[in-house]
Structures are given as C-alpha cells and as structure tokens.
Amino acid sequence: MDRGRSLKDDGGVRLQINELRKLSETCGSNTIFEPQSSPENRESSAESISSASVVRAPEKKLTLFALRLSIFEKSATGLGTLGFIWATVVLLGGFAITLDETDFWFITVILLIEGTRIFSRSHELEWQHQATWSITDAGINSFRAVRSSSHILIRAVKKIFYPLSLIRKQTQNTREIAQVDRSQVGRWNQARAPTRTWIPSDVPLLPYGQWVFLSRNISKVLYWLQLLSATACVVLSSMKLIKHNYGEVQKGDTDKRNRQSALNIFYALALAEALLFLMEKAYWEYKVIYCKLLEEVNRECEFGPTGIISIKRFFYDAYSRCVVGSIFDGLKMDIVTFAMDLLASNSPDEQLIGARILRQFAISERYSDDTLQKIGINLSAVERLVEMLNWKDPQEEEIRKSAAEVLSKLVGKKQNCLRVAGIPGAMESISSLLQTNRSSGGGADEIGEKNLILDHVNYSFWTFNHLGLLILKKLACDHDNCGKIGNTRGLLPKIIDFTHAGEKLLRDENVAPSQILTVKRSLQLVKMLTSTTGATGKHLRKEISEVVFTISNIRYILIYGEKHPMLQKLSIEILTNLALEEEATERIGGTGGVLKELFNIFLNQEMPERQNLVRRAAGEALAMLALESRANCHRILKLQALERLVEALEDPLLRVNAARILRNLCTYSGAECFYQLKGVIAAAPTVLKTIMSEENKLQEVMVGLAAQVFKHMTSEESSIMFDRAGIKEEELAKALVQILQKYYHPSAKVPRIRRFAIELAIWMMHDKAKNVYIFNGLGMEKELEGVLETTAELESFNIFSGTVGLSRHSTTIHSLVETALKLLRES
C-alpha cells in the first residue's frame, strides 16, 4: 500500500514538473522587465493547423442507403400508379361490361390492397419518426400523427370542438396568471419556459391516446399491413398470370384477345410493383437487421448507447427527403447541419438530440475540426448555444451542459472566439454557468434562484463551473474579450471567488482533482486578465485588486500550497502583474504575510527541484513590489532578509532576481535606510566577478546592482572590495567600454545594460580621478557619443507591459551621457 501511494505521489510530482516546464516554455524567458512583442496575439493551442487526414462522414452510409431505398420505393410507386391508371382507364373503362366476374373482383381486390399498402406506406415514416420520441410524449405525438393521417376527419370535427378549446385555453391562461401572482419565484427558470395552451388543431380527441396510440406499435402495424398486402398482391397476380383463365378466345374475337392482353399487362404491373416493394423490404431487413447499419454508423460516430435515437431520426429525415422530393435530396444532408436545425426546434426532445450530436462531434478527435468549422459559420446556431447556457431547469441540464461543452471547444478557434464574444449578452450567459459558494455580490432577485439551486443536490454545479471558467479562459486569449469580461457586471468577483483555497483543501492528500482544477483554471484566467496590455489592462488590474478577496486568497495559496507548485506559481505571477499598478502594489505589500511568504518561497533552499520555477517567480514578484515603492522597501528591510539576499547572489537559480531586489532596495528605500543597507557592501566581490565573467541578462542586472552598491562605500572600501574580487579597476573600466561597443544599438533582451554601464562609469570617475584617464585611454568618449546617436525609448523604462514601457526612469540616458562626457572632458 505504501509503495503504491509513493508511486502515485511520484507520478503526481512528475506531472506537476512537466506542467511547470511547459508553462515556462510557453511563456519563454522574457519577463515584464523586458519588452515582449505582440502580446495580444495569444492564440490557444486549438488554433494550430491540423494535419490530420480527411475523414469521411459516417452518416453518408445512411444517406446512400436512403437513396437506394427511395429508388425501390419510387419505382414501385410508379408501377403502382401506372397499374391503377391501366385498371381504371383501360380495363374498367374499356372492358368493364365484358370482364368475367372473377377478373372484375380480382382487379377490385388488388386495387384495394394496393391502396391500403400505399396509404400505410405514406404514413409509416411519420410514425417511425414518432417512435423516436420519449414515451411521456406518446399521447400528444401519436395524436399529431393520427391528425396528419386523417386531415379530413379533423377538419370536420374541429368546428364541433372549437368553442370548447377556446374555453379551455382561457381557463389555462387564467390559471397561469394566478400562479405567477402567487409566487415570484415559481418553477426554476419559469421566465424562459414557454406558455403552453391548447390550440384547436392540438386538442386530443382521445384523452388516453398515450395508452392506445403508441407510435412504435402503430408503426409495426403499418409495417406488417404493407407486407401482407404486397404478399397478397403477388399471390393473386401470380395465380391469374399462371392460369390465364380469362375465358375462351374465339377466332376473330379481337375484343376478347385485347382484353386478355390488357389483363396480362395489369397483373404483370401489379406483380412487378409488389415484388419491388418486397425487394425493398428485404434490402431494408438485410442492411438494418442483419448488417446492423444503424448500429455501425452510431459506433463510428461515437455516440454511445443513447445515440441510436439520433441516428434513427437522421436516417428517417434523409429517407423522407428522398421519397418526397428528388431521390438525391437526402445526399445533401449531413448530421451536423441536421443537429443545428434540431437546436432551433421548440421541442425539448429535438433540442436534446441536436445538442448531443454536436457535443459528441465537437469533442471527437476525428470530427471536431469540421464540426466546429460548420458551427462557427452558422451564427444562428452559435446564438442558440449561447442562449442555452441560461437554461437552469434541472430537466434541461444535459442540454445546457452539452451546449457549454460545444462552446468550450468552439472558442478555441480565434475567429469563433470573436463571434461568440460579439453576441449580445454572451458574457452574461457564460457568467450564469458559474455558481460560487460565497456570495460576492448580486441583488435580492438572485436569492430565490440560489435557494432553488440548493434544492437540486444532483445538479452538476462543478461541471458547469469548470466549463464556464474554461470558456472564459479561451475567450481571454483575445485582448478585446478581456475588456468585455471586466465590464460584465458581477463576473470578476465570481472568478475571484473560485481562487479561494483554504488549508484543508490545499493540504488534503485525498482532495478531489476537480476542486484543484477549479482553482487552477480561475488562477489562469485571472493571470491572463491581469497581463492584458494598454488601458484595458490597467482597468482590469485596478478592478481585480479592488476585490477584497483577491490578495487574501493568494496569500492562503502561498502559505499552504507547497503540494501544488502550479497554483503557487500562478498566484505569484498574478501578484507580479498586479504590481504594475501603484495602488495594487501598496495593497499587496500592506496585506499581512504576503511579502514574508514570498521570501520564504524565494530563499528556501530546502524546497524540492519541482518548485524551482516557483522560487524564480517569487523573486520576480519581490523585485516588482520593491520597484518605486518606498513603503514596500521598508517592509522588506524589516524582514531581516538582506544578508540572505546577498548570499542568494551565489545561487545560479536566484541571482538574477536577488540582484534586482537588492538594486531596488538601494534605489528606492530612501536616505533614512542608508545604514540599514550597509550590509549590501558584502555583495561587491560577487558582483564584480559576475560582471567580468558573464554576459546578457545576468551581466545587466549585476552592472545595475554594482552602480548602487558602490554608492554605499568610501573610496577605501571600494579598493578593498576590488582586491577581494581579484579584479583591477582598469579591467572593470575596459569591460564597461566593451559593453557599450557590443551593444552599439539598444537590445530588447537587455534594454538597460547601456544605462547601467554609464551609471557605473560615472561612479568610478567620481570615486577616483585616475579612472577618468583610464576611460579616456580606452576611448570612452567616442562610445558615449555613439550612445547619443542611438538612444531609444526602449532604454527609458524599468518594466514593460507587452511593448508598452512603464515606470520611466527619472534620469534620461541623455543626461547620464552628458554627465559622463563632462567628467571626461574636464579632465
């Protein structure tokens, strides 16, 4: 048991490590300290072009089968029509007087049999349609089929029952009005439910029709009636064709000879029609019963046990089109379009069938691409799916869930994502999927609905929460959609509520994966919203930071979430993004325990390898929170972490962010903290060695830290530090000149390295006069003049939101160059 549990834990650890690595690869090595190109083109993985081969639609087997059946049917019908005309016009019209009594009655019986078969056939499909409905609707649906089969009777009786129907209709309306007056809440989602009243054409003549007229039974009766009539027709026609007992034909009796030929033709037509019909039925039985064609297509469509009803409905519709119209009309049908048509129906059964089909095809690897493409270009279908998200009646739970799953797949494509978000009320409909335990807002009108929700303990609230968050997460890949999410009333507090995870949830080894998934998706969504650029991003960060639960929820994850490094990393990145705004920075620093927990994560050497990315993220968050915030710098200094930060400069994992934090502490703590920061002097040897041996980002942050660290030293102390590092000042001066030569043009990867190099050179020239001569000898003046000619806005900011610079440096790079040139020239 212990070994099994350890294997399970190891598997979970590996999974979390892989997730963190994937996230790191996706985000790249860039941070908010460097500009990121095209931040708004965040495409979901579903946007990638599929290289899968084209898969033939399985329903084409059914449409082809319907075509072949319709050929038999129309051929038989044509022969039957011809036989009827032949019998009435030629035989009964031309030879009625001279026909033998046996022939007359044979013809009459055959015509009656054929009429019965044609009548049965013409309405069998409709009854087969009715057989696919739920049994609870059998009475009404069966009556509708009877009504369509006997229009004359209904029209005759309609006048009798019309006054009664009006009285019943008025009584029904009066009851409904009284019911609404008695209760504002009523049935769940009663506002959407259509008012059902009888209209004259729908009055059931047989109140107990659901027991008498079951669609399946009537369909079987009609089926066997057709077989019997066709068989009888074959027997009777064969008897006459074999015996030829039409009476004796005398020589020269042309009339009797013509009558005999006419009878042969009629019986042959009747026999051919009946045989064609029997061949059709035999072909039907072979394909449907023996070959199990419907089950085969259902299996290929991956519909499952309940899918056979959907397959039957599609086939009967295709067959009806082939029979009623052109035989090729059924070939134009496809099951996705058929399902979208069913969504628009007012029948819950048809809506459920359509939703099931679309859901199964949308989640299928084989059919999802084509299905989502067809749905995406059908705006009415998309609007219907969005509308279904608001259907909260427990009886419509499966329809609502299927619609949500289809939309969650649909918005994975950017063009569909824009279409869905552009539908009026779409965000409100998606918001209705989210049901939180704590009420973050809402009016009194929501109280009744929430009480009703609690009454339905079997309702899949967590499933809808997951789907709602997933849809919003995919929508948030687009910059404009982020703004719409933020502007939807009550949506942001709902999302923040899902980030709540207490100690019991985070430390429970047997916690349900769905609960962790909910927290994860909500954090991912909040992170995407807070990383939005421009005015929209600024507004979202302000709104999110003002929700009182945002930072406290994150604090719990930092304190108790050591078993869930993915949740911790997402939480820390949210703090980093929020820190782009000054007010949010102060809120985060002022929330008790947040800075302390970030330091515990960042400097904890005992944390396992799987949390290295979490530690790196914590360092970046601390650097952001210390940037231009004197209050947070003071809070950090009170944590007595300065010495540990200096030691972290030796750690390859931590040194970049440790250098950023130390630089910000030195820069923004103020003069009153000068002596508290004296301990930073101990970092000088490490900083000097790194400048001389490293390059790119690490070299940039170390040069920037050196420019601040040496300001806390006297000239004698700086000389001692150079000796401890084993580096001469001439060597450092040469390295700074080489940096300016290497980065003749500003680099997006290290946008501040030229500024930091000039700041350090200015300090060195102020520190010792000899350094001025060293820089002159190395050609520093020429390099500085080159900087003046190549300066860019890129070098003017501390941080970036996408390609937009934030936190502009108080001193321009032009001013720094002018100061350095002045020192060089005065010498």
PDB file of N, CA, C and O in Angstrom, residues 425-456:
ATOM      1  N   GLY A 425     -25.100  39.860 -24.900  1.00  0.00           N
ATOM      2  CA  GLY A 425     -25.451  39.067 -23.728  1.00  0.00           C
ATOM      3  C   GLY A 425     -24.657  37.790 -23.565  1.00  0.00           C
ATOM      4  O   GLY A 425     -24.942  37.001 -22.659  1.00  0.00           O
ATOM      5  N   ALA A 426     -23.645  37.564 -24.414  1.00  0.00           N
ATOM      6  CA  ALA A 426     -22.881  36.308 -24.340  1.00  0.00           C
ATOM      7  C   ALA A 426     -22.139  36.183 -23.009  1.00  0.00           C
ATOM      8  O   ALA A 426     -22.130  35.113 -22.385  1.00  0.00           O
ATOM      9  N   MET A 427     -21.502  37.259 -22.577  1.00  0.00           N
ATOM     10  CA  MET A 427     -20.746  37.202 -21.326  1.00  0.00           C
ATOM     11  C   MET A 427     -21.659  36.942 -20.131  1.00  0.00           C
ATOM     12  O   MET A 427     -21.308  36.197 -19.204  1.00  0.00           O
ATOM     13  N   GLU A 428     -22.841  37.548 -20.150  1.00  0.00           N
ATOM     14  CA  GLU A 428     -23.790  37.305 -19.068  1.00  0.00           C
ATOM     15  C   GLU A 428     -24.245  35.841 -19.059  1.00  0.00           C
ATOM     16  O   GLU A 428     -24.428  35.247 -17.980  1.00  0.00           O
ATOM     17  N   SER A 429     -24.433  35.282 -20.257  1.00  0.00           N
ATOM     18  CA  SER A 429     -24.834  33.873 -20.342  1.00  0.00           C
ATOM     19  C   SER A 429     -23.733  32.959 -19.810  1.00  0.00           C
ATOM     20  O   SER A 429     -24.009  31.997 -19.084  1.00  0.00           O
ATOM     21  N   ILE A 430     -22.490  33.252 -20.165  1.00  0.00           N
ATOM     22  CA  ILE A 430     -21.371  32.445 -19.670  1.00  0.00           C
ATOM     23  C   ILE A 430     -21.230  32.613 -18.160  1.00  0.00           C
ATOM     24  O   ILE A 430     -20.948  31.658 -17.434  1.00  0.00           O
ATOM     25  N   SER A 431     -21.450  33.824 -17.684  1.00  0.00           N
ATOM     26  CA  SER A 431     -21.379  34.085 -16.242  1.00  0.00           C
ATOM     27  C   SER A 431     -22.411  33.265 -15.478  1.00  0.00           C
ATOM     28  O   SER A 431     -22.184  32.872 -14.329  1.00  0.00           O
ATOM     29  N   SER A 432     -23.542  32.971 -16.120  1.00  0.00           N
ATOM     30  CA  SER A 432     -24.592  32.200 -15.448  1.00  0.00           C
ATOM     31  C   SER A 432     -24.156  30.769 -15.163  1.00  0.00           C
ATOM     32  O   SER A 432     -24.775  30.077 -14.358  1.00  0.00           O
ATOM     33  N   LEU A 433     -23.105  30.294 -15.827  1.00  0.00           N
ATOM     34  CA  LEU A 433     -22.599  28.948 -15.566  1.00  0.00           C
ATOM     35  C   LEU A 433     -21.874  28.861 -14.226  1.00  0.00           C
ATOM     36  O   LEU A 433     -21.740  27.768 -13.665  1.00  0.00           O
ATOM     37  N   LEU A 434     -21.386  29.981 -13.735  1.00  0.00           N
ATOM     38  CA  LEU A 434     -20.571  29.999 -12.530  1.00  0.00           C
ATOM     39  C   LEU A 434     -21.464  30.122 -11.302  1.00  0.00           C
ATOM     40  O   LEU A 434     -22.194  31.106 -11.159  1.00  0.00           O
ATOM     41  N   GLN A 435     -21.391  29.146 -10.425  1.00  0.00           N
ATOM     42  CA  GLN A 435     -22.166  29.160  -9.187  1.00  0.00           C
ATOM     43  C   GLN A 435     -21.204  29.026  -8.023  1.00  0.00           C
ATOM     44  O   GLN A 435     -20.636  27.964  -7.790  1.00  0.00           O
ATOM     45  N   THR A 436     -20.965  30.119  -7.294  1.00  0.00           N
ATOM     46  CA  THR A 436     -19.998  30.122  -6.201  1.00  0.00           C
ATOM     47  C   THR A 436     -20.680  29.823  -4.881  1.00  0.00           C
ATOM     48  O   THR A 436     -21.878  30.009  -4.713  1.00  0.00           O
ATOM     49  N   ASN A 437     -19.872  29.379  -3.927  1.00  0.00           N
ATOM     50  CA  ASN A 437     -20.399  29.084  -2.594  1.00  0.00           C
ATOM     51  C   ASN A 437     -20.576  30.352  -1.770  1.00  0.00           C
ATOM     52  O   ASN A 437     -21.469  30.456  -0.953  1.00  0.00           O
ATOM     53  N   ARG A 438     -19.664  31.322  -1.982  1.00  0.00           N
ATOM     54  CA  ARG A 438     -19.772  32.576  -1.248  1.00  0.00           C
ATOM     55  C   ARG A 438     -20.350  33.623  -2.170  1.00  0.00           C
ATOM     56  O   ARG A 438     -19.966  33.756  -3.318  1.00  0.00           O
ATOM     57  N   SER A 439     -21.248  34.386  -1.673  1.00  0.00           N
ATOM     58  CA  SER A 439     -21.875  35.433  -2.478  1.00  0.00           C
ATOM     59  C   SER A 439     -21.009  36.657  -2.446  1.00  0.00           C
ATOM     60  O   SER A 439     -20.786  37.270  -1.417  1.00  0.00           O
ATOM     61  N   SER A 440     -20.477  37.029  -3.620  1.00  0.00           N
ATOM     62  CA  SER A 440     -19.641  38.216  -3.716  1.00  0.00           C
ATOM     63  C   SER A 440     -20.434  39.407  -4.171  1.00  0.00           C
ATOM     64  O   SER A 440     -19.896  40.484  -4.360  1.00  0.00           O
ATOM     65  N   GLY A 441     -21.675  39.242  -4.380  1.00  0.00           N
ATOM     66  CA  GLY A 441     -22.487  40.355  -4.866  1.00  0.00           C
ATOM     67  C   GLY A 441     -23.825  39.843  -5.303  1.00  0.00           C
ATOM     68  O   GLY A 441     -24.226  38.728  -5.010  1.00  0.00           O
ATOM     69  N   GLY A 442     -24.565  40.650  -6.023  1.00  0.00           N
ATOM     70  CA  GLY A 442     -25.864  40.238  -6.507  1.00  0.00           C
ATOM     71  C   GLY A 442     -26.963  40.831  -5.679  1.00  0.00           C
ATOM     72  O   GLY A 442     -26.794  41.207  -4.529  1.00  0.00           O
ATOM     73  N   GLY A 443     -28.116  40.927  -6.266  1.00  0.00           N
ATOM     74  CA  GLY A 443     -29.240  41.550  -5.611  1.00  0.00           C
ATOM     75  C   GLY A 443     -30.186  40.540  -5.038  1.00  0.00           C
ATOM     76  O   GLY A 443     -29.974  39.328  -5.026  1.00  0.00           O
ATOM     77  N   ALA A 444     -31.291  41.075  -4.522  1.00  0.00           N
ATOM     78  CA  ALA A 444     -32.273  40.212  -3.883  1.00  0.00           C
ATOM     79  C   ALA A 444     -32.934  39.276  -4.869  1.00  0.00           C
ATOM     80  O   ALA A 444     -33.429  38.222  -4.497  1.00  0.00           O
ATOM     81  N   ASP A 445     -32.920  39.626  -6.145  1.00  0.00           N
ATOM     82  CA  ASP A 445     -33.585  38.785  -7.127  1.00  0.00           C
ATOM     83  C   ASP A 445     -32.861  37.475  -7.339  1.00  0.00           C
ATOM     84  O   ASP A 445     -33.396  36.545  -7.920  1.00  0.00           O
ATOM     85  N   GLU A 446     -31.588  37.375  -6.875  1.00  0.00           N
ATOM     86  CA  GLU A 446     -30.828  36.151  -7.039  1.00  0.00           C
ATOM     87  C   GLU A 446     -31.039  35.180  -5.875  1.00  0.00           C
ATOM     88  O   GLU A 446     -30.677  34.020  -5.948  1.00  0.00           O
ATOM     89  N   ILE A 447     -31.621  35.672  -4.767  1.00  0.00           N
ATOM     90  CA  ILE A 447     -31.734  34.838  -3.575  1.00  0.00           C
ATOM     91  C   ILE A 447     -32.643  33.642  -3.843  1.00  0.00           C
ATOM     92  O   ILE A 447     -32.324  32.495  -3.515  1.00  0.00           O
ATOM     93  N   GLY A 448     -33.805  33.907  -4.447  1.00  0.00           N
ATOM     94  CA  GLY A 448     -34.725  32.816  -4.742  1.00  0.00           C
ATOM     95  C   GLY A 448     -34.108  31.774  -5.630  1.00  0.00           C
ATOM     96  O   GLY A 448     -34.248  30.573  -5.413  1.00  0.00           O
ATOM     97  N   GLU A 449     -33.372  32.224  -6.639  1.00  0.00           N
ATOM     98  CA  GLU A 449     -32.751  31.274  -7.575  1.00  0.00           C
ATOM     99  C   GLU A 449     -31.706  30.433  -6.870  1.00  0.00           C
ATOM    100  O   GLU A 449     -31.612  29.230  -7.078  1.00  0.00           O
ATOM    101  N   LYS A 450     -30.916  31.043  -5.982  1.00  0.00           N
ATOM    102  CA  LYS A 450     -29.882  30.293  -5.286  1.00  0.00           C
ATOM    103  C   LYS A 450     -30.492  29.271  -4.332  1.00  0.00           C
ATOM    104  O   LYS A 450     -29.958  28.174  -4.155  1.00  0.00           O
ATOM    105  N   ASN A 451     -31.606  29.625  -3.689  1.00  0.00           N
ATOM    106  CA  ASN A 451     -32.284  28.665  -2.824  1.00  0.00           C
ATOM    107  C   ASN A 451     -32.789  27.477  -3.628  1.00  0.00           C
ATOM    108  O   ASN A 451     -32.730  26.332  -3.194  1.00  0.00           O
ATOM    109  N   LEU A 452     -33.301  27.765  -4.824  1.00  0.00           N
ATOM    110  CA  LEU A 452     -33.778  26.679  -5.675  1.00  0.00           C
ATOM    111  C   LEU A 452     -32.628  25.791  -6.121  1.00  0.00           C
ATOM    112  O   LEU A 452     -32.770  24.581  -6.232  1.00  0.00           O
ATOM    113  N   ILE A 453     -31.482  26.405  -6.377  1.00  0.00           N
ATOM    114  CA  ILE A 453     -30.310  25.626  -6.788  1.00  0.00           C
ATOM    115  C   ILE A 453     -29.932  24.633  -5.695  1.00  0.00           C
ATOM    116  O   ILE A 453     -29.616  23.477  -5.965  1.00  0.00           O
ATOM    117  N   LEU A 454     -29.972  25.085  -4.440  1.00  0.00           N
ATOM    118  CA  LEU A 454     -29.596  24.205  -3.351  1.00  0.00           C
ATOM    119  C   LEU A 454     -30.552  23.028  -3.217  1.00  0.00           C
ATOM    120  O   LEU A 454     -30.200  21.993  -2.652  1.00  0.00           O
ATOM    121  N   ASP A 455     -31.788  23.196  -3.685  1.00  0.00           N
ATOM    122  CA  ASP A 455     -32.767  22.119  -3.587  1.00  0.00           C
ATOM    123  C   ASP A 455     -32.437  20.958  -4.526  1.00  0.00           C
ATOM    124  O   ASP A 455     -32.898  19.839  -4.320  1.00  0.00           O
ATOM    125  N   HIS A 456     -31.660  21.223  -5.560  1.00  0.00           N
ATOM    126  CA  HIS A 456     -31.351  20.193  -6.567  1.00  0.00           C
ATOM    127  C   HIS A 456     -29.932  19.691  -6.315  1.00  0.00           C
ATOM    128  O   HIS A 456     -28.967  20.154  -6.925  1.00  0.00           O
TER     129      HIS A 456
END
